Short mmCIF file of C-alpha atoms in Angstrom, two decimals:
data_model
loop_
_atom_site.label_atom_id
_atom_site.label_comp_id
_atom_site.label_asym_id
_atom_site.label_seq_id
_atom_site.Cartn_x
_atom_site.Cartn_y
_atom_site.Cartn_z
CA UNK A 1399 -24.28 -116.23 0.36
CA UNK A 1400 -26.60 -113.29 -0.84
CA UNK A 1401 -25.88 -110.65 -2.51
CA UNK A 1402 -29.12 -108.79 -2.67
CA UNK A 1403 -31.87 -108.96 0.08
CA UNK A 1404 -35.34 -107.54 -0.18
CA UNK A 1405 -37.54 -106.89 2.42
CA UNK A 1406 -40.97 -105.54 2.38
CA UNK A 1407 -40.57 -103.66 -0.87
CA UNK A 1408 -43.37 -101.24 -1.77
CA UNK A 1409 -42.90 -99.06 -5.30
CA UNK A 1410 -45.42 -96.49 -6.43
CA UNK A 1411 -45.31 -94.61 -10.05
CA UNK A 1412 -47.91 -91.78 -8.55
CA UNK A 1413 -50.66 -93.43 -7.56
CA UNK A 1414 -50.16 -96.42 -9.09
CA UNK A 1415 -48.67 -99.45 -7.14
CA UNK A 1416 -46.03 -101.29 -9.28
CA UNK A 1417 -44.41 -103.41 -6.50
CA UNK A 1418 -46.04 -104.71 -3.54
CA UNK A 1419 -44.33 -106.42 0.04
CA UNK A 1420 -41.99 -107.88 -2.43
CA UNK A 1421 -39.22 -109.87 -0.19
CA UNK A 1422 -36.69 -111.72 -1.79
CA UNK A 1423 -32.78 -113.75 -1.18
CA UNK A 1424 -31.19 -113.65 -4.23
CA UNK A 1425 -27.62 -115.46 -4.29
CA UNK A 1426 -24.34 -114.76 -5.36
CA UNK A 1427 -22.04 -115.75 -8.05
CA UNK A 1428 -24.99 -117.54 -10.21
CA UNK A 1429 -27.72 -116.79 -12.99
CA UNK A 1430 -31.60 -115.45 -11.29
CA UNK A 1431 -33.78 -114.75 -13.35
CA UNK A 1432 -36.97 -112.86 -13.01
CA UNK A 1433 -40.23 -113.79 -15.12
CA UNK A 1434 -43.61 -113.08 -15.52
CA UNK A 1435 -45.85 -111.22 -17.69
CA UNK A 1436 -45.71 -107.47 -19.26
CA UNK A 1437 -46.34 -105.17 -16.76
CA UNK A 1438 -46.01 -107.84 -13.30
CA UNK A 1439 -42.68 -105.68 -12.30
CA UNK A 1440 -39.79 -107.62 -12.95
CA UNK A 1441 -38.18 -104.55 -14.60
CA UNK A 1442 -39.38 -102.42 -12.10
CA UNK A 1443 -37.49 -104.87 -9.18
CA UNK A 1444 -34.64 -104.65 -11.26
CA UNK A 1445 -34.52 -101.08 -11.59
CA UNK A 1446 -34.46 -100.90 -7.52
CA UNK A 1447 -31.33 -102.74 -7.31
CA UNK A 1448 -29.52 -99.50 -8.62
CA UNK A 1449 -32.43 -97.11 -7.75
CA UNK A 1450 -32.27 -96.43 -11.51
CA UNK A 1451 -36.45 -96.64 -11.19
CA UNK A 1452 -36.00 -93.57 -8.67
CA UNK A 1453 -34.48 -91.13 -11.70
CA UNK A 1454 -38.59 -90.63 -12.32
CA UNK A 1455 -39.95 -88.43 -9.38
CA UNK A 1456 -43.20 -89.69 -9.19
CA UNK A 1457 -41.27 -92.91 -7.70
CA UNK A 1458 -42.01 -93.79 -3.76
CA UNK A 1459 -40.57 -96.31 -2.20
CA UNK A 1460 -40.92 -98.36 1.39
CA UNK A 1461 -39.35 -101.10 2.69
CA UNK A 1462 -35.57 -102.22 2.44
CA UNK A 1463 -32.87 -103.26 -0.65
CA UNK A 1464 -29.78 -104.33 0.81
CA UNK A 1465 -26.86 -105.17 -1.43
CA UNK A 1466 -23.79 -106.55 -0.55
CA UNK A 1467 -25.12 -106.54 2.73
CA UNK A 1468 -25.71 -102.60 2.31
CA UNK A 1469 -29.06 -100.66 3.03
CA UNK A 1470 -29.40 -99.06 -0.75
CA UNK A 1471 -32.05 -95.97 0.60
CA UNK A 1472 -29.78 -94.67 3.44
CA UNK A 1473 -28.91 -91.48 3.03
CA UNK A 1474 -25.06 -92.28 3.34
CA UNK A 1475 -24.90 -94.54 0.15
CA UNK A 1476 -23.21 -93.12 -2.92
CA UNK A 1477 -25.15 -93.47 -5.62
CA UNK A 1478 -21.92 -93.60 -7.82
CA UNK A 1479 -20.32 -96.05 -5.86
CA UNK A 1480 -23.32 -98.21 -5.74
CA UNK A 1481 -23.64 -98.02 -9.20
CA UNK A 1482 -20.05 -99.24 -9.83
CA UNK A 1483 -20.73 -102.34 -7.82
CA UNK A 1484 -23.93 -103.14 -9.91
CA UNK A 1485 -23.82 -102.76 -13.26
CA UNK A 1486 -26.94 -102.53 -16.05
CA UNK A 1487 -27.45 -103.70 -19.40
CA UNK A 1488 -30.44 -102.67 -21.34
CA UNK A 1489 -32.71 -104.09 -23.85
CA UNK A 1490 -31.63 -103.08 -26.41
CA UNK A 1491 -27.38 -102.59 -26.94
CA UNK A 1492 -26.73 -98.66 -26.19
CA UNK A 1493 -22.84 -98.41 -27.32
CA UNK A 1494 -21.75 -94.62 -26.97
CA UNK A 1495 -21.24 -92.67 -30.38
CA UNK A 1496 -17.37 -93.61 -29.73
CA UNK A 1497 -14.57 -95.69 -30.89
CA UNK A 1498 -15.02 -99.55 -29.39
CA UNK A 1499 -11.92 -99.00 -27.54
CA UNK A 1500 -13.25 -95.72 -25.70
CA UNK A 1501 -16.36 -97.36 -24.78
CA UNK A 1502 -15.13 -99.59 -22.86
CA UNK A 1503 -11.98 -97.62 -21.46
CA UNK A 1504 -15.45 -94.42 -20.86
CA UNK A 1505 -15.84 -95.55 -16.79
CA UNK A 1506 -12.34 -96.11 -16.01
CA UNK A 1507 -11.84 -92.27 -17.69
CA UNK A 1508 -14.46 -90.95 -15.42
CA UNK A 1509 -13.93 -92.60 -12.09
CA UNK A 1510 -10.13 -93.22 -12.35
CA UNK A 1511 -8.42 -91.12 -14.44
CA UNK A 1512 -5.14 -91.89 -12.92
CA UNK A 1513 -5.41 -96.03 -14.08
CA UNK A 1514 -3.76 -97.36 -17.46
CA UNK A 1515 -6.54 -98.30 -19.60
CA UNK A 1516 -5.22 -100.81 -22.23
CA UNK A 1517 -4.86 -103.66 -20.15
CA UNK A 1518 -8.23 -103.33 -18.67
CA UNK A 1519 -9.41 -102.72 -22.15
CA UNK A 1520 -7.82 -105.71 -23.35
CA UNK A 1521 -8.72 -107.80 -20.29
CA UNK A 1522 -12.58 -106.71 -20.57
CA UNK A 1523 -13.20 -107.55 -24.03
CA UNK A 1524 -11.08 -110.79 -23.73
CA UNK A 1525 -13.92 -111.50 -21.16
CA UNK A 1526 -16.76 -111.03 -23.04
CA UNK A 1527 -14.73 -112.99 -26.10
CA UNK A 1528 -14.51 -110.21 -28.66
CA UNK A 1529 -10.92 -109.15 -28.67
CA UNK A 1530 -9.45 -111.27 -30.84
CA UNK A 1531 -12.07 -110.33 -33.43
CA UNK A 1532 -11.36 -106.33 -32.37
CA UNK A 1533 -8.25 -105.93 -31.58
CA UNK A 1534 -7.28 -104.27 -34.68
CA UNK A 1535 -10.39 -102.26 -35.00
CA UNK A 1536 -10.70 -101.00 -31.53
CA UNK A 1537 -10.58 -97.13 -32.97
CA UNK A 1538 -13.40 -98.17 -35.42
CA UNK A 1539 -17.23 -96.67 -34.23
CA UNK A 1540 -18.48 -98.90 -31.90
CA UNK A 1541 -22.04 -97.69 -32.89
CA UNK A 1542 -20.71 -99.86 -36.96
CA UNK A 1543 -20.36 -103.16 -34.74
CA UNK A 1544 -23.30 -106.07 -35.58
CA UNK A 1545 -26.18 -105.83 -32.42
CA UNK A 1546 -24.69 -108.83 -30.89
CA UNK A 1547 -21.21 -107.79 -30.89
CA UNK A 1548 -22.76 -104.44 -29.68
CA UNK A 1549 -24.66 -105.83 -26.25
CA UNK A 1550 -21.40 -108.25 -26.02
CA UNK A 1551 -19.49 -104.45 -25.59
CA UNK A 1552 -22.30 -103.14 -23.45
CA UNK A 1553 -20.87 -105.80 -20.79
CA UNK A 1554 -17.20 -105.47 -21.19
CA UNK A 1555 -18.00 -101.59 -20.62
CA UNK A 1556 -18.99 -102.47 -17.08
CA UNK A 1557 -16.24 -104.65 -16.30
CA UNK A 1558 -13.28 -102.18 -16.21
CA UNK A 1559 -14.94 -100.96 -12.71
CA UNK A 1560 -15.10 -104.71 -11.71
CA UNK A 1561 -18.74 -104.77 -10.43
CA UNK A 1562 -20.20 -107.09 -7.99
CA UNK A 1563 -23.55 -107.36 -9.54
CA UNK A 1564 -24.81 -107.46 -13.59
CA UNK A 1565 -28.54 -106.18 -14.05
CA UNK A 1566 -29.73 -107.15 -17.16
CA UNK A 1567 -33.00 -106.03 -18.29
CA UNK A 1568 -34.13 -108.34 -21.50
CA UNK A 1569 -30.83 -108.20 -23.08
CA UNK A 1570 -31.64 -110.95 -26.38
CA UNK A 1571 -34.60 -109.22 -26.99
CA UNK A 1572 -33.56 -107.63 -30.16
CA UNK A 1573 -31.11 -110.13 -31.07
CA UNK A 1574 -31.24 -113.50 -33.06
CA UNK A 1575 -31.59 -116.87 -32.08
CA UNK A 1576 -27.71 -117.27 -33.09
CA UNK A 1577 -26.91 -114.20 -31.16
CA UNK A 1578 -28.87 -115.04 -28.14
CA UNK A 1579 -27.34 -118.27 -27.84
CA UNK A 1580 -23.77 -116.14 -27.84
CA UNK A 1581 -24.89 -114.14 -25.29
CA UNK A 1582 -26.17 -116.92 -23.10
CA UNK A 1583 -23.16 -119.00 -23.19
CA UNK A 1584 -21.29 -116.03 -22.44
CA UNK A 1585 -23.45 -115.20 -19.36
CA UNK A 1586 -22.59 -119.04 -17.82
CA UNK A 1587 -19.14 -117.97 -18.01
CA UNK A 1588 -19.32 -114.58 -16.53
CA UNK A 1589 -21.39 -116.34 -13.64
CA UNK A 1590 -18.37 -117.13 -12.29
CA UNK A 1591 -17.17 -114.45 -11.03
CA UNK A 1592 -19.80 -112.14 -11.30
CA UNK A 1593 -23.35 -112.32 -10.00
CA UNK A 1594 -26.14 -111.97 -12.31
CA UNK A 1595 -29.88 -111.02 -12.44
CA UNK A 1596 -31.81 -111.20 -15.86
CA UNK A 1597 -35.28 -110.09 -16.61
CA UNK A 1598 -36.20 -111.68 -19.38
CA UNK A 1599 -39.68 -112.65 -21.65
CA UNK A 1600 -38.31 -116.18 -22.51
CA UNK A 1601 -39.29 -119.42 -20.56
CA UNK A 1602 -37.13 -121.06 -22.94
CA UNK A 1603 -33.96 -118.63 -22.05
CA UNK A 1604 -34.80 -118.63 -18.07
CA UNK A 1605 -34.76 -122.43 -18.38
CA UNK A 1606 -31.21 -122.96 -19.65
CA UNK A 1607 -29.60 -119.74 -18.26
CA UNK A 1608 -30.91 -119.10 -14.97
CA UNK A 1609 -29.92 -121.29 -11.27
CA UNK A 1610 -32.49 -119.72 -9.67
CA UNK A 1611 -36.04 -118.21 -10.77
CA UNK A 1612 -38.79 -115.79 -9.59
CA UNK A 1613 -41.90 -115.93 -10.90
CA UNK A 1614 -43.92 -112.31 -10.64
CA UNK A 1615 -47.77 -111.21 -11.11
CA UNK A 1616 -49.55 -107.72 -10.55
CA UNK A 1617 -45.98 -106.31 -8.46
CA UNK A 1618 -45.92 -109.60 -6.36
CA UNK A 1619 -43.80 -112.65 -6.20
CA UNK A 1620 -45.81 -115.54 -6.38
CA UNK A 1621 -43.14 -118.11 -6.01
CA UNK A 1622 -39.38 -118.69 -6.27
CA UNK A 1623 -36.98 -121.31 -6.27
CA UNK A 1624 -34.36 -123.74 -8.21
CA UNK A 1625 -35.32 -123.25 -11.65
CA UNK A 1626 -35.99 -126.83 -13.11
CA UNK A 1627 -38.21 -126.72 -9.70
CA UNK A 1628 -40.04 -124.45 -10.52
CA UNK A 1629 -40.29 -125.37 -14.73
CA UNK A 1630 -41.19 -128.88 -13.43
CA UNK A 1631 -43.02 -128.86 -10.30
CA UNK A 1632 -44.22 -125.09 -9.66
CA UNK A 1633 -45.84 -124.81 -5.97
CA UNK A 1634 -48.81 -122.22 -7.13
CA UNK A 1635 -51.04 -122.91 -10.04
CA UNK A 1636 -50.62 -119.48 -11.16
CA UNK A 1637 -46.85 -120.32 -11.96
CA UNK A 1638 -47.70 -123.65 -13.75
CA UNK A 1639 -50.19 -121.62 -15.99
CA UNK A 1640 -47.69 -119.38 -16.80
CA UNK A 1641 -45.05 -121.23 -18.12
CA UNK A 1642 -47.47 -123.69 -19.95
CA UNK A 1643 -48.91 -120.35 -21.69
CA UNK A 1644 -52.25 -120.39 -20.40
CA UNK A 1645 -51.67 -116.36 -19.77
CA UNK A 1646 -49.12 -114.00 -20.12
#
């Protein structure tokens, strides 16, 4: 089943052409990840899926994003409701100036002020494994928390909506190996129930996170498939030069 289909995709900062006929099937309830070099797109692609890219309005786009089997550009979507079901998490962790426990508690406030909020509170940080170590500091800043345990609240901050889709736009990049290696084990188990797309600048972390990978160059995708497929026996040579780090 897929949970985001691309068809045709065309993106334009001004004059300048950052995605081009970009069509891709990406699945649900794994890890994809998009690669390639600075500049090829990926963040731009992942931007679409919430038409965060289209805040700038130099930004045209043609062609067609459906998620969850949704056309994203109609004019009846909701942006808020589309960007309940798919969730972002940015490079670097970006916990509001708040206590840990109103971070996380922030959408539920906003979009349904009528729910209880401890026990999705509790439930959400449970999930991203930090309420044991929290639970009696979840009035302290969040903004005091180490960057790891930060990004690991930038996710549980998106699960009190209980999205369909999780964004993440190179999420280790500031982080340590030890901390990246938390994160990553925490992404296989939020795979599970939650379908995931990473952009990330790491062969190494594509390799061991990702089920699927896309491999980007100059607003294209040059190839996709099964990751070890790809990391093993890439179809275009521009793919096997990239990952041996002949460019890029």
């Amino acid at each position: 089943m897929n949970c985001i289909e691309v068809d045709g995709l065309n993106l334009w900062y001004g004059a300048f052409q950052a995605l081009r006929k970009v069509s891709v099937r990406i699945r649900a309830r794994q890890i994809t990840a998009l690669i390639g070099p600075s500049g090829c797109g990926k963040s731009t692609l992942l931007r679409t899926f919430n038409r965060i890219s289209q805040r700038d309005p130099a930004v045209r786009v043609e062609g067609s994003v459906r998620i969850l089997g949704e056309e994203i550009f109609s004019p009846e979507v909701s942006l808020i409701a589309l960007r309940r079901a798919v969730g972002m998490v940015f490079q670097r962790p970006n916990p509001l100036p708040i206590s840990i426990f109103e971070n996380v508690a922030f959408g539920l406030r906003i979009h349904e002020p009528d729910t209880p909020v401890d026990a999705a509170v509790e439930e959400a940080l449970t999930a991203v494994g930090l309420w044991e170590d929290l639970r009696f500091r979840l009035h302290s800043p969040a903004t005091e928390l180490a960057l790891e345990q930060q990004q690991r609240l930038c996710i549980a901050r998106l699960l009190p909506l209980k999205p369909e889709i999780i964004l993440l736009d190179e999420p280790c990049s500031a982080l340590d190996a030890q901390a990246t290696l938390a994160i990553e084990q925490l992404l296989g188990r939020l795979a599970a129930e939650y379908s995931i797309v990473i952009v990330t600048h790491s062969m190494a972390q594509a390799r061991r996170v990702s089920a699927e990978c896309f491999f980007m160059l100059l607003g294209e995708v040059v190839e996709h498939g099964p990751t070890e497929q790809l990391f093993t026996n890439p179809r275009d040579a521009r793919t096997g030069d990239y990952i041996a780090g002949r460019f890029g």
